[in-house]
Amino acid sequence: MEQNQDKLKDIISHSKEYGFIFPSSEIYDGLAATYDYGQLGSELKNNIKTYWWKAMVQMHENIVGIDAAIFMHPTTWKASGHVDAFNDPLIDNKDSKKRYRADVLIEEHIEKIRQKIQKEVDKGRNRFGAEFDENQFKATNPNVLRNAEKIASIEERMKSALDNNDLEAVRNLILDLEIVCPISGSKNWTEVRQFNLMFSTELGSVAGDAATIYLRPETAQGIFVNFLNVQKSGRMKIPFGIAQIGKAFRNEIVARQFIFRMREFEQMEMQFFVRPGEEMRWYEYWKEAREKWHKNLGLGNHNYRFHDHIKLAHYANAACDIEFNFPMGFKELEGIHSRTDFDLKQHEQFSGKKLQFFDPEMNESYVPYVVETSVGLDRLFLAVLSSSYQNEKLEDDSERIVLKIPAVLAPYKAAVLPLIKKDGLPEKAREIQKALQFEYNVQYDEKDAIGRRYRRQDAIGTPICITIDHQTLEDNTITIRDRDTMIQERISIDKLEQKIAEKASWKKILTDLDKN
Ligand code: ATP
């Protein structure tokens, strides 16, 4: 854990040093939990967006994308239930004066028990070696069984307390589990209170309730209110999806852990509209499709796990998270929710307008059911950064920091490096840079010895370095160096674009995704 916290610190400082992420308004000492993406960060972020958009919209003829406004009519949030129910239960520790989300304190307690189970399983694996059968071990080992029962009983109590909005019961659970404040170490807790997460502001010059509007806490509602506009203008037939990438705002009680939890963040959401009764099939379909999409990035399959929701949101009949192994442990990266017809029905009721689809095959109109996939762009950014950041010891005992970012997401796909700054090498290098620029973001660098330049590119995750030397002028060949293996290879300039495409093109990653 200690070591992982250190890793997060290293990532934060590396991000700043190389222009990925800066603390927001830093010259004024920053603003809590707010960050700016720098010159390389915005490239990486745009590439993540492109991977999502292309996989969702370009690769599916029945999914289209929109870009709705952040401000929406205030009744939207009455209808969606956010005004009344978009709350987190908060609790304060009287000694440290620190504020926590009560449900998160309990979840973290459960996670500790889960780790105990994992330790027991690891011990078993060591003891039994190749014979080891994990499922059988989990079903029979008394320690594992005892801890699994503990988890089940805590989860049941938490679910019932939250479902009944029984805040006293939530507090009692925290007391019974003897959960202590990580800062003060005490169990001196206040009552649990509900806290609404929406930011509000006022429209124009009119003050008062009538003019109160909200910064959207999710992008989904912009899709729901446009459901018929898109369906009609795009002549869409059920099942179909509407995708959107955009900012969302939540006044999080505890916004820590870098860009994992911010008050202003970006979501990539897709609402898939289906026939009533077919939602569970599509829910399973999208769970699998989204898992594949993540794993296709190559950040390591062992870094993902599914987590079914204990307490369902007010709109859902099934929900799960895809969790990622962040430096702080496994945490939610994406949510997949079966939202039923809740949102569209609510908007019908509050707006007085019909939001129905006439299904020609069934010869009837209905309010479609919705399956949603919702991934946090910033969390995905952190997943990419934290899993690709490596401090490697090399054969000659030196070290290098390398970002093994999936090539297609890397801010620069290649660096063009003339070996020396004279003899016509820079001119030749510029020619190559120019030719690649139409398709790829490439960087030119002629300063310092070649080894130092390689290290600089490693540190920002450039997958390919192209070196131009005197031989290049004679036979039109160049040396390309691979970021991950550091292997160098001499190839003809004619082959260069193809080499980059094999590694870092959209076609490559989307073809791989399609094959899986
Ligand atoms: P959490 O339980 O971590 O608060 P959530 O379940 O409220 O998240 P959703 O409402 O399902 O989150 O939102 C969908 C996605 O948006 C999440 O999976 C996450 O990736 C992202 N997200 C939500 N809140 C934040 C935040 N404060 N900062 C960054 N990303 C966020």
Short mmCIF file of C-alpha atoms and ligand atoms in Angstrom, two decimals, residues 101 250 252 259-263 265 267 269 309 332-335 337 374-376 378-379, ligand 1:
data_model
loop_
_atom_site.label_atom_id
_atom_site.label_comp_id
_atom_site.label_asym_id
_atom_site.label_seq_id
_atom_site.Cartn_x
_atom_site.Cartn_y
_atom_site.Cartn_z
CA ARG A 101 -18.53 9.15 2.51
CA ARG A 250 -20.29 16.85 -8.90
CA GLU A 252 -17.84 15.46 -4.26
CA ILE A 259 -7.68 12.87 -11.20
CA PHE A 260 -9.56 9.80 -9.93
CA ARG A 261 -12.22 11.87 -8.19
CA MET A 262 -12.65 15.46 -9.29
CA ARG A 263 -15.46 17.97 -9.04
CA PHE A 265 -14.59 15.70 -14.96
CA GLN A 267 -17.62 11.22 -19.11
CA GLU A 269 -21.49 7.74 -22.10
CA HIS A 309 -23.69 -2.96 -7.31
CA GLU A 332 -14.51 1.91 -10.40
CA LEU A 333 -13.51 2.84 -13.92
CA GLU A 334 -16.77 2.34 -15.80
CA GLY A 335 -20.39 1.77 -14.86
CA HIS A 337 -26.41 0.19 -15.91
CA SER A 374 -20.52 5.23 -18.70
CA VAL A 375 -16.77 5.54 -18.42
CA GLY A 376 -14.83 8.36 -16.79
CA ASP A 378 -10.07 11.08 -16.50
CA ARG A 379 -10.13 7.75 -14.70
P1 ATP B 1 -18.15 6.65 -7.57
O1 ATP B 1 -18.89 5.51 -6.90
O2 ATP B 1 -16.68 6.42 -7.72
O3 ATP B 1 -18.51 8.00 -6.98
P2 ATP B 1 -20.28 6.68 -9.46
O4 ATP B 1 -20.77 5.28 -9.33
O5 ATP B 1 -21.01 7.76 -8.78
O6 ATP B 1 -18.71 6.73 -9.06
P3 ATP B 1 -21.27 6.97 -12.12
O7 ATP B 1 -22.37 7.87 -11.72
O8 ATP B 1 -21.57 5.57 -12.48
O9 ATP B 1 -20.13 7.02 -10.99
O10 ATP B 1 -20.45 7.69 -13.27
C1 ATP B 1 -19.88 7.00 -14.37
C2 ATP B 1 -18.39 7.16 -14.44
O11 ATP B 1 -17.99 8.52 -14.33
C3 ATP B 1 -17.65 6.45 -13.31
O12 ATP B 1 -17.46 5.10 -13.61
C4 ATP B 1 -16.35 7.22 -13.26
O13 ATP B 1 -15.42 6.68 -14.20
C5 ATP B 1 -16.73 8.61 -13.69
N1 ATP B 1 -16.80 9.50 -12.52
C6 ATP B 1 -17.82 9.62 -11.64
N2 ATP B 1 -17.54 10.54 -10.71
C7 ATP B 1 -16.30 11.02 -11.00
C8 ATP B 1 -15.46 12.02 -10.41
N3 ATP B 1 -15.84 12.71 -9.34
N4 ATP B 1 -14.24 12.26 -10.98
C9 ATP B 1 -13.85 11.57 -12.07
N5 ATP B 1 -14.61 10.64 -12.67
C10 ATP B 1 -15.83 10.36 -12.16
#
